[in-house]
Coordinates of C-alpha atoms and ligand atoms in Angstrom, one line a residue:
X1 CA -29.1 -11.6 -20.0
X2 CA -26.2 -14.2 -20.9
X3 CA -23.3 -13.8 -19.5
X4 CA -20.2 -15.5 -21.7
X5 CA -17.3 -16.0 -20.5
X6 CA -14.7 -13.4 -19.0
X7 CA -10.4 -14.0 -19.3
X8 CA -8.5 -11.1 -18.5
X9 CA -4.5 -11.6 -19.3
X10 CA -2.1 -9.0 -17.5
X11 CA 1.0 -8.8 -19.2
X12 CA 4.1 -8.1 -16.5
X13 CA 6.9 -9.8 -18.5
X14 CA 9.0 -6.4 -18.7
X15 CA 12.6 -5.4 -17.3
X16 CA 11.7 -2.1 -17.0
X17 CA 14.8 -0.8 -17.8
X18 CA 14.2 2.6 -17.3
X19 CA 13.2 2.0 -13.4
X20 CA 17.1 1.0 -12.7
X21 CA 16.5 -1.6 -10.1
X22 CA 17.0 -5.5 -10.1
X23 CA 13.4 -5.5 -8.9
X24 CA 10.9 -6.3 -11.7
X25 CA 8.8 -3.3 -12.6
X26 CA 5.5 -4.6 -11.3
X27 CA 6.8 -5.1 -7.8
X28 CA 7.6 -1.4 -7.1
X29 CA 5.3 -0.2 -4.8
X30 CA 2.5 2.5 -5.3
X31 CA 0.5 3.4 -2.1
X32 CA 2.2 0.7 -0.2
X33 CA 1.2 -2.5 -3.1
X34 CA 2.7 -3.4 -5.6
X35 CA 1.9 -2.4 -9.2
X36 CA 0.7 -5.8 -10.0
X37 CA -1.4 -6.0 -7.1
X38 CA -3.3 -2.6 -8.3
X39 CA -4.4 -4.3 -11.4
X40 CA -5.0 -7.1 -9.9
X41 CA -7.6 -5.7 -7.8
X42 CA -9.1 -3.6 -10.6
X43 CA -9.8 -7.3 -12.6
X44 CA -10.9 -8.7 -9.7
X45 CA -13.6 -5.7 -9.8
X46 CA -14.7 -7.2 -13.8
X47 CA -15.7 -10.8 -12.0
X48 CA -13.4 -12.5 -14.7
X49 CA -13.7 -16.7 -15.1
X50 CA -9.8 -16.1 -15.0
X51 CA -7.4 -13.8 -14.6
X52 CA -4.0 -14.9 -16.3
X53 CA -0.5 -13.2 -15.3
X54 CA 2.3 -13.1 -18.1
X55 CA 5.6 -13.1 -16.6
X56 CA 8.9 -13.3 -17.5
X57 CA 12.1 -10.8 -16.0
X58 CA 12.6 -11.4 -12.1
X59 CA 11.7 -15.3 -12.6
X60 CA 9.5 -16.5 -9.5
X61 CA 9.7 -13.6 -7.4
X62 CA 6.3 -12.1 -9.0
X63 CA 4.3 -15.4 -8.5
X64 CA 6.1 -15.6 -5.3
X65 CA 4.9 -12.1 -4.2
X66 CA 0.8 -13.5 -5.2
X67 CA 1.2 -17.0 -4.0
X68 CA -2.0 -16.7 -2.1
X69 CA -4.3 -15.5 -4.8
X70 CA -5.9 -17.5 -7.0
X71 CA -4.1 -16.9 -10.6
X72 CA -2.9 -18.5 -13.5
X73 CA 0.8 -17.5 -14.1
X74 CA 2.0 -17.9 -18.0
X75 CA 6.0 -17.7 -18.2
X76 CA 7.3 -15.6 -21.4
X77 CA 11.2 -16.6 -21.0
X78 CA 11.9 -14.1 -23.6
X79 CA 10.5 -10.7 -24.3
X80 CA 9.6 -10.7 -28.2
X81 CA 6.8 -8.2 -27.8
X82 CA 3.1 -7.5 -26.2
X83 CA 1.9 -10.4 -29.6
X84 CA 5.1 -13.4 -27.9
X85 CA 3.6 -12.3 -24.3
X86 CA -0.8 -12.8 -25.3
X87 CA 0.3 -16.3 -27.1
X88 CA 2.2 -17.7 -24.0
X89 CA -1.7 -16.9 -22.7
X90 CA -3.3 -19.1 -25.3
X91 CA -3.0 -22.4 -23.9
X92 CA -4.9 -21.0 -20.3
X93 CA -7.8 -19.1 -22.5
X94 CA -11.2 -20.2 -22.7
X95 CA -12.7 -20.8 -25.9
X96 CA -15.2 -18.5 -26.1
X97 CA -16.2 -15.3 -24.7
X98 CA -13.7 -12.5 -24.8
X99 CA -10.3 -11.5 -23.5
X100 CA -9.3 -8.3 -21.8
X101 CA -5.4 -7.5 -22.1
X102 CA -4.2 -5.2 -19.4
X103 CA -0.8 -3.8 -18.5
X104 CA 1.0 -4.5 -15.3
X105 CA 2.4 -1.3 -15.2
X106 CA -0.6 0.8 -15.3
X107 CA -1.8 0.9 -11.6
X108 CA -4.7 3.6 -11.8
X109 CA -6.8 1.6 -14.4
X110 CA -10.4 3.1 -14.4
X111 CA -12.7 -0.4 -14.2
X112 CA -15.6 1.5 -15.7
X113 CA -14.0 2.3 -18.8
X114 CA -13.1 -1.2 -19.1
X115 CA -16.4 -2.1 -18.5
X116 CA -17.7 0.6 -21.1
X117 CA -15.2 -1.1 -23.3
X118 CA -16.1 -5.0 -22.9
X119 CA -20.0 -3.8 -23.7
X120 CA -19.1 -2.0 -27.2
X121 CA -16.2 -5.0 -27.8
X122 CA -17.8 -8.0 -30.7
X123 CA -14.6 -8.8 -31.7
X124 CA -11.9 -6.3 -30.9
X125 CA -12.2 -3.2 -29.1
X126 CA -9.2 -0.3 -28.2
X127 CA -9.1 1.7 -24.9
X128 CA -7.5 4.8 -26.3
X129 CA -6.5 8.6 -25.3
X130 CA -5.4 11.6 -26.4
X131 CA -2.0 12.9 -25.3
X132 CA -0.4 16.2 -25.8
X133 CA 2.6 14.8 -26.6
X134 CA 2.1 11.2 -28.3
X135 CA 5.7 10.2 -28.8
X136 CA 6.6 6.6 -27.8
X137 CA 2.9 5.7 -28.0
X138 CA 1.3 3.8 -30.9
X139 CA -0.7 5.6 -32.6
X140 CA -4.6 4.9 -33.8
X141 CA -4.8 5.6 -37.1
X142 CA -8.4 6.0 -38.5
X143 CA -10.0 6.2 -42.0
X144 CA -11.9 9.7 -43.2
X145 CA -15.0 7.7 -41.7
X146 CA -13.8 7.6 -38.2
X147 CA -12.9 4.2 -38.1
X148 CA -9.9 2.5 -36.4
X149 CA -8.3 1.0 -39.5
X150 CA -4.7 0.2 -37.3
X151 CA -2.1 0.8 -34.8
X152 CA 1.1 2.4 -35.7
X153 CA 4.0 1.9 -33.7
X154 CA 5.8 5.2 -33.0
X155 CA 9.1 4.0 -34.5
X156 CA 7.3 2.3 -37.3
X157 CA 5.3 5.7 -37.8
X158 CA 5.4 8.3 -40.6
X159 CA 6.2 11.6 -40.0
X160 CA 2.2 12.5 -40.9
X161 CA 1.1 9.5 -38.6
X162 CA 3.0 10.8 -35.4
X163 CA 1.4 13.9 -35.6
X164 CA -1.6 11.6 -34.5
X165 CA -2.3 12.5 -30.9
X166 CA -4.9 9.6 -30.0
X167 CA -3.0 6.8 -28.7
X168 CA -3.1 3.3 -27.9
X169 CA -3.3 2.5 -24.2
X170 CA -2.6 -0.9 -24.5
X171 CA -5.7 -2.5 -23.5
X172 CA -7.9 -4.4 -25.6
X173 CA -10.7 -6.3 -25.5
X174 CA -10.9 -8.8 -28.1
X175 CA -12.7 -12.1 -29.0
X176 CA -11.1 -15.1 -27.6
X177 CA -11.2 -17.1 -30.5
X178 CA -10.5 -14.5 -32.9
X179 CA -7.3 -13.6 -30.9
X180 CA -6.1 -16.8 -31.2
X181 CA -6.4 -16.8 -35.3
X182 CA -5.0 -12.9 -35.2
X183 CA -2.2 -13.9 -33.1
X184 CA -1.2 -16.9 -34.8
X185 CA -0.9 -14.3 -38.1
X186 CA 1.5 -12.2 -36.6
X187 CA 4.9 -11.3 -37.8
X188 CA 7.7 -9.5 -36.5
X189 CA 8.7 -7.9 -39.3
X190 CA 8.8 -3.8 -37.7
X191 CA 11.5 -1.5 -36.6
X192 CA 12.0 -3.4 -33.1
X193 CA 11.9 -7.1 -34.2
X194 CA 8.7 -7.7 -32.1
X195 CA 5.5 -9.5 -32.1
X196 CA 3.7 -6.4 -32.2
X197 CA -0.1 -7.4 -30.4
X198 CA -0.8 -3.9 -31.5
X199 CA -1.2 -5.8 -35.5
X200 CA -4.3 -7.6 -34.6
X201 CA -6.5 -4.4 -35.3
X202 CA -5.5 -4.4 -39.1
X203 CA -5.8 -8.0 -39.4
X204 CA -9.1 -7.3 -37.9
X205 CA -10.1 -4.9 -40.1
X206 CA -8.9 -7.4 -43.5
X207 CA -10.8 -10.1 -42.0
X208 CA -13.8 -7.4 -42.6
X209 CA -14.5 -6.6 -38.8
X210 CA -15.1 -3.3 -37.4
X211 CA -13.0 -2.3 -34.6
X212 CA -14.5 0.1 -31.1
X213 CA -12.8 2.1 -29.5
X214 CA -13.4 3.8 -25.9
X215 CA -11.6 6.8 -25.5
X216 CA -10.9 7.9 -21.8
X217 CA -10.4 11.2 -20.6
X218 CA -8.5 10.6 -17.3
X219 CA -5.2 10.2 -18.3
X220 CA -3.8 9.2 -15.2
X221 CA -5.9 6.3 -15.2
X222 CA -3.9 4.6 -18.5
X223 CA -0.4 6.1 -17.5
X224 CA 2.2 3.1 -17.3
X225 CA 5.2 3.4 -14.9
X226 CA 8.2 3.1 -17.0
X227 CA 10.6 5.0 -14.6
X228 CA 11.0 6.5 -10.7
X229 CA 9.7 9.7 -11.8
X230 CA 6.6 8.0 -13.7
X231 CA 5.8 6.1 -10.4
X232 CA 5.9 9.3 -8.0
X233 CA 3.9 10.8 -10.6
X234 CA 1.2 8.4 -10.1
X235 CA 1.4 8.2 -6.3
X236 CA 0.8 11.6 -6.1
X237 CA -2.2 11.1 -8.1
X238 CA -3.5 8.3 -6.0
X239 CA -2.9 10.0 -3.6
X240 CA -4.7 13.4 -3.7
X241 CA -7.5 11.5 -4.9
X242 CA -7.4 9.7 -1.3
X243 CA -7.3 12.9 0.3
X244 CA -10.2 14.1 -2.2
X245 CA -12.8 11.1 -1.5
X246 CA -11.5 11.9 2.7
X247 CA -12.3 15.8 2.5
X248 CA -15.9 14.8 0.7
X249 CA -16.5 12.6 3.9
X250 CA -16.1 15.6 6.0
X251 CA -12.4 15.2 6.8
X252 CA -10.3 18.3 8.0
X253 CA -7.2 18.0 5.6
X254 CA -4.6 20.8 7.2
X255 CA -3.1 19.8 3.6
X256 CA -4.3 17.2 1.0
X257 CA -1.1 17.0 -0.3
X258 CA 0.3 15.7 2.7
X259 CA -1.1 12.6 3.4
X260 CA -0.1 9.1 2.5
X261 CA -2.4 6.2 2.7
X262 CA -0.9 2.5 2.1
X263 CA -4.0 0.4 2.1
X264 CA -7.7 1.5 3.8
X265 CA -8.8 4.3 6.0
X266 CA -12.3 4.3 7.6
X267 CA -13.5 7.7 9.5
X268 CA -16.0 9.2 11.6
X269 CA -17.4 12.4 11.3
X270 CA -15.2 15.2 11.9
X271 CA -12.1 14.1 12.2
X272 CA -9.0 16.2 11.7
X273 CA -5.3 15.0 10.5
X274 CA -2.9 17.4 10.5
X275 CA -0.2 17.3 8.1
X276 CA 2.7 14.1 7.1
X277 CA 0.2 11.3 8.4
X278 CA 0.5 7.8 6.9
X279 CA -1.7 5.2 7.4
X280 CA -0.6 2.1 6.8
X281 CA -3.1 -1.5 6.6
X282 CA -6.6 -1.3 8.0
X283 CA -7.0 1.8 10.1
X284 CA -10.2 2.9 11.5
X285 CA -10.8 6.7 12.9
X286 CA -14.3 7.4 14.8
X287 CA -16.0 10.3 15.3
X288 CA -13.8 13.5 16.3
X289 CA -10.4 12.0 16.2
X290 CA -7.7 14.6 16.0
X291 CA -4.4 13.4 14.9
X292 CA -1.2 15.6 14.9
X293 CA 1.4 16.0 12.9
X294 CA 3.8 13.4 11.5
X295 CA 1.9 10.4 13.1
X296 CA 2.6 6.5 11.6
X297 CA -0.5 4.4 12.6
X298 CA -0.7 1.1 11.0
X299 CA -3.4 -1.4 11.4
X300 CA -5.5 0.2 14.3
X301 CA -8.5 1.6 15.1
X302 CA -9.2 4.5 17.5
X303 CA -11.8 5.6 19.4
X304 CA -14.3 8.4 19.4
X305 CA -12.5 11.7 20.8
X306 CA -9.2 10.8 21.5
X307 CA -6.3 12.7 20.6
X308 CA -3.4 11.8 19.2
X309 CA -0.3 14.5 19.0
X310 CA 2.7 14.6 16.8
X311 CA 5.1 11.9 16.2
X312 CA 3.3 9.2 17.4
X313 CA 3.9 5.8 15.9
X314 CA 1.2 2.6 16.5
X315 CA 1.1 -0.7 14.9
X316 CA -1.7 -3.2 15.7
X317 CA -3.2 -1.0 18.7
X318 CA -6.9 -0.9 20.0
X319 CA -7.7 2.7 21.3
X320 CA -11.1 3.5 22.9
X321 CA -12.9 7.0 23.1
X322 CA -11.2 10.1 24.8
X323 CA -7.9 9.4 25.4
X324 CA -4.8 11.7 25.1
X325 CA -2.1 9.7 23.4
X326 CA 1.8 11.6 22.4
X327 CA 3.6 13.6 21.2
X328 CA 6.0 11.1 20.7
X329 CA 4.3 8.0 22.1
X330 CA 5.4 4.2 20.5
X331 CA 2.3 2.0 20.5
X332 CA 3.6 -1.7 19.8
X333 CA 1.3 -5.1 18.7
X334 CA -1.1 -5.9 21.7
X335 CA -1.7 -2.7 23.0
X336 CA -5.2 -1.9 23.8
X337 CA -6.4 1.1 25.5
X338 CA -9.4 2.0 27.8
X339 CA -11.5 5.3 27.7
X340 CA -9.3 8.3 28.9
X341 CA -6.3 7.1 29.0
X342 CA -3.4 9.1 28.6
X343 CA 0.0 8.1 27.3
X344 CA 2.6 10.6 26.9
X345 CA 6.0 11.1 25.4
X346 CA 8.6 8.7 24.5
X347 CA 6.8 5.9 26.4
X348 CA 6.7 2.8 24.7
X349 CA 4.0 0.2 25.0
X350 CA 3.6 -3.5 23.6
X351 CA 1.2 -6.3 24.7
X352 CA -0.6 -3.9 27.4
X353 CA -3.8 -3.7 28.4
X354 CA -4.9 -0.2 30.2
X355 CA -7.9 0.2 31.7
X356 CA -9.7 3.4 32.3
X357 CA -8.5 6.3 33.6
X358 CA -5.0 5.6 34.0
X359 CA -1.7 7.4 33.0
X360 CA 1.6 6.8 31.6
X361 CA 2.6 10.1 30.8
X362 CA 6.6 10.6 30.4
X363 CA 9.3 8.0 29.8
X364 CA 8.4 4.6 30.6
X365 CA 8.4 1.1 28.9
X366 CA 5.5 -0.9 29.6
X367 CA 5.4 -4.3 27.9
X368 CA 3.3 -7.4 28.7
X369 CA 1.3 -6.0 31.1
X370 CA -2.5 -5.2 32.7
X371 CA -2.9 -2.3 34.1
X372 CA -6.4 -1.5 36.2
X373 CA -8.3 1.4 36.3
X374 CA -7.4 4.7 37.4
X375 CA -3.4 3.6 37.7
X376 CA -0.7 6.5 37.7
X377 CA 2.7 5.5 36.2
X378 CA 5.3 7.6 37.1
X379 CA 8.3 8.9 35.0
X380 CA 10.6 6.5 33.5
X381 CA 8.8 3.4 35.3
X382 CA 10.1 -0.4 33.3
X383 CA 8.9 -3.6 33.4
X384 CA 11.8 -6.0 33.3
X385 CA 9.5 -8.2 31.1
X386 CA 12.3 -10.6 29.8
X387 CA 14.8 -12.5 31.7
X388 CA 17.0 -12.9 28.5
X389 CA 15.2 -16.4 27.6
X390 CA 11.2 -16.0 28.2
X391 CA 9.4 -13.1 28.8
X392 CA 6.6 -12.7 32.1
X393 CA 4.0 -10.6 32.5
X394 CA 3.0 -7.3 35.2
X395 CA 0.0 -7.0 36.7
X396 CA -0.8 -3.4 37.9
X397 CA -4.1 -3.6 39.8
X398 CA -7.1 -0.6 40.0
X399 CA -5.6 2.9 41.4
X400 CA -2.0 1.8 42.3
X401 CA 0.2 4.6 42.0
X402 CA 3.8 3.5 41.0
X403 CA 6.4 5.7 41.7
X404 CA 8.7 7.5 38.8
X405 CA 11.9 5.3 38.0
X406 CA 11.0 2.0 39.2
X407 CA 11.5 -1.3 38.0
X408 CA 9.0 -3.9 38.0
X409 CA 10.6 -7.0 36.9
X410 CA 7.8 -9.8 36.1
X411 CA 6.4 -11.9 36.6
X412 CA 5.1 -9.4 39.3
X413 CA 1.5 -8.2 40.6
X414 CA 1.1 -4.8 42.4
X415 CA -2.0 -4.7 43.9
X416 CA -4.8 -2.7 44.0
X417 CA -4.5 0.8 45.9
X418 CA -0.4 0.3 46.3
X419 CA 1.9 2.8 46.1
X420 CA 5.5 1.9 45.0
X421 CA 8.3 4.9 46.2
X422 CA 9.7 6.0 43.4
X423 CA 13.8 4.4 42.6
X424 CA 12.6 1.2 43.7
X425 CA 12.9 -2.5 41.8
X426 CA 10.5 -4.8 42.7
X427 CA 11.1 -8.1 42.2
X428 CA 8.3 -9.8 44.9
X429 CA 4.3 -9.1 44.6
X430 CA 3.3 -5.5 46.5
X431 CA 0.6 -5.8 48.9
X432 CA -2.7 -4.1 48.2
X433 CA -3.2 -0.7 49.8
X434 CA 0.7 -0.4 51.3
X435 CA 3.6 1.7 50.5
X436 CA 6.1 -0.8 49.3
X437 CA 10.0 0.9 48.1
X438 CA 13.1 -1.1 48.2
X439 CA 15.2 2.0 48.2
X440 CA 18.6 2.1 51.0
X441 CA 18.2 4.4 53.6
X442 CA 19.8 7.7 52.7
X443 CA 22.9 8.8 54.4
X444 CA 25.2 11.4 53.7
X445 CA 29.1 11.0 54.0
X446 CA 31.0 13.9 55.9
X447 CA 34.1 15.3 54.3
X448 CA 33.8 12.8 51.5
X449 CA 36.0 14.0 48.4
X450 CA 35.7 13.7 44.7
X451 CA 38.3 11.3 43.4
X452 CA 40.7 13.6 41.3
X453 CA 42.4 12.5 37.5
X454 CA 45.4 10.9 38.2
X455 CA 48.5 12.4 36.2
X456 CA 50.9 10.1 34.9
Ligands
UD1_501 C1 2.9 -0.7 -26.0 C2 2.0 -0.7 -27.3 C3 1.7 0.7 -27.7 C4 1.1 1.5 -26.6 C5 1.9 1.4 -25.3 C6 1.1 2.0 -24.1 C7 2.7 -2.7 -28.5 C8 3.5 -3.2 -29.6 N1 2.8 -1.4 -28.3 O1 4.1 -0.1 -26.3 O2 0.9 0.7 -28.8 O3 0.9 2.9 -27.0 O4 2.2 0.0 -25.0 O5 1.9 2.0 -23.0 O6 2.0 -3.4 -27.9 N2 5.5 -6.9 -22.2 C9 5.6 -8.3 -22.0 N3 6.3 -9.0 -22.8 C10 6.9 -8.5 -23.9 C11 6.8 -7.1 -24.1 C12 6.1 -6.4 -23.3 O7 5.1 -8.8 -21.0 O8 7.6 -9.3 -24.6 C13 4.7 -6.1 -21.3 C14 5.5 -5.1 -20.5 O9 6.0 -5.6 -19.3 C15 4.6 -4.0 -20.3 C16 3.6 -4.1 -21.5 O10 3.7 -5.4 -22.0 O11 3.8 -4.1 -19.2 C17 3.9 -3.1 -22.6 O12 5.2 -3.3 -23.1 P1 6.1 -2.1 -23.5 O13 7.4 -2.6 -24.0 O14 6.1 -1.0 -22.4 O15 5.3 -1.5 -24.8 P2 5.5 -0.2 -25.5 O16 6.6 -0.2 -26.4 O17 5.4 0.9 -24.4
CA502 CA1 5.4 1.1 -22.0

């Protein structure tokens, strides 16, 4: 097999007018990415020679945004039509081979269509669908024989064309160095003043070629976001076909239409996710996870058989097997768990290391600590982690048992087996094995009165 060579140009030059926002178009964000980034990945997937991105409205910010990938950016300084935006490409195309034009605002693009479509493309090929209502769209008009003789604007359209309901997509797959004769042929002489790229398919068809066409059946898949409602539209669809592909791996979805995933989610076998979950980055689920309701996990990975209930929130967090984490735990950057550990509501942990066994369970911070095995941490216990400059860490050794309300202010150890009374702050290292408090003694007052509002 030869293989020739492979540019893809993504045009992204557009306002978008409609989306009423100084951000441009393809930086609104489906699933958590922006547009752009969507198509980006599905060219990646066609193992192009180049991928070239035409952009114009917004300036820098969208080359800003892919700084780190490898691209060729192509500025359009003016909009004068999809024909302007493909010859601003010309200079970065190969010479051979073929070029595939794709939209920056169409972020479900189906690769295997465009595949289907490069394989039946010689020297132009059409990606087309039908619409139940066509209006806007250009139409493909066709000759008694089936074949694509042209594209029809909508506002350049007769009455009998725009009752034509198969459509142009946008995406083409044409000859490289045919495109550059076509384009160089253009004229903008059509009801919007453009350089229509749309009129390389009759100048195709008077240079004698014949024109193929690939006509898709998942709409979704060539819908461009032109509008707020357009891109909720298509988040929706992403999304329920996330929540499809988790259900045929044996997820229990209380409801796949609530469910939000912003990147990757890997899971076990029989996991359940109740309902408002959004996972956010690379998040990892083994076997038997249950996760309640309303939970925001970003960038984590959690361990066979644990728990987690409602309203939990962790970012960057290591959890092992069988632990009880929530309701309304806060799991910060750093914090790794050991088997069985429990943390409970509204405590917060960041940079901490638990071992196994041990128990947070109501109202504490714990930051920049280790904590041993089989620890107990009472109610509304605090590490004083920061003196206001630099920050120190805790060290809670195997079984100690730290009384609720205390204050640990770092850098401090509590050693193994120790038992801190509860109200205390500790500010020295607590022996192993002893009962260490640094309460008053309490007294009581006799005949002591409460002071009274003074009237004036
Ligand atoms: C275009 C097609 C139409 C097709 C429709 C599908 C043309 C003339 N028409 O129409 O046949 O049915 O898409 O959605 O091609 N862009 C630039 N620079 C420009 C103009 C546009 O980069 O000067 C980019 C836009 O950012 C957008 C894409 O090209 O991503 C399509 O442009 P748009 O103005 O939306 O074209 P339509 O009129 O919708
Ligand atoms: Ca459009």
């Amino acid at each position: 097999m030869t293989t020739s060579t492979l540019n893809i140009v993504i045009l992204a030059a557009g306002k978008g007018t409609r989306m009423n926002s100084v951000k441009p178009k393809v930086l609104h964000e489906l699933a958590g990415r922006p547009l752009l980034a969507h198509v980006i990945n599905a060219a990646r997937q066609l193992d192009p020679d180049r991928i070239i991105v035409v952009y114009g409205y917004g300036g820098e910010t969208v080359p800003e945004t892919f700084k780190d990938e490898n691209l060729t950016w192509v500025r359009q300084s003016e909009q004068l039509g999809t024909g302007h935006a493909v010859q601003q490409a010309l200079p970065a195309l190969a010479e051979d081979g073929k070029t595939l034009i794709l939209l920056g605002d169409v972020p479900l693009l189906n690769v295997e269509s465009c595949r289907k479509l490069l394989q039946q493309t010689l020297q132009l090929g059409l990606l087309t669908v039908r619409k139940n209502d066509p209006t806007g769209y250009g139409r493909i008009v066709r000759d008694a024989q089936g074949r694509v003789n042209a594209i029809v604007e909508h506002k350049d359209a007769s009455l009998q064309q725009r009752t034509i309901d198969e459509v142009n997509t946008g995406i083409m797959a044409v000859d490289s160095s045919q495109l550059k004769s076509w384009l160089s042929r253009l004229k903008n002489h059509n009801a919007q003043g453009e350089y229509y790229l749309t009129d390389i398919v009759s100048l195709a068809v008077e240079d004698g070629f014949s024109v193929a066409s690939e006509t898709t059946s998942d709409e979704s898949s060539v819908e461009g976001v032109n509008s707020k409602q357009d891109l909720a539209g298509l988040e929706r669809v992403y999304q329920l076909r996330k929540a499809t592909a988790l259900m045929q791996a044996g997820v229990t979805l209380n409801d796949p239409f609530r469910i939000d995933i912003r990147g990757d989610l890997e899971v076990g076998r029989d996991v359940e996710i109740d309902i408002g979950c959004i996972f956010e980055g690379r998040v990892s689920l083994a076997d038997g996870v249950k996760i309640g309701a309303y939970c925001v996990i970003r960038d984590s990975s959690i361990g066979a058989g644990t728990t987690i209930a409602p309203f939990t929130h962790m970012d960057q967090v290591r959890i092992a097997d069988e632990c009880r984490i929530g309701p309304y735990a806060r799991l910060r950057p750093g914090t790794e768990l050991s088997a069985d550990t429990h943390i409970g509501n509204f405590v917060e942990l960041k940079n901490t290391q638990v071992d196994v066994g041990s128990k947070i369970n109501h109202l504490s911070y714990v930051g920049d600590t280790t904590v041993g095995k089989q620890v107990n941490i009472g109610a509304g216990t605090i590490t004083c982690n920061y003196d206001g400059a630099n920050k120190f860490r805790t060290v809670i050794e195997d079984h100690a048992f730290i009384g609720s309300d205390s204050q640990l202010v770092a850098p401090v150890t509590i050693g193994a087996g120790a038992t801190i009374g509860a109200g205390s702050t500790i500010t020295k290292d607590a022996p192993a094995g002893e009962l260490t408090l640094s309460r008053g003694r309490q007294t009581t007052i006799s005949n002591w009165k409460r002071p009274v509002k003074v009237k004036r």
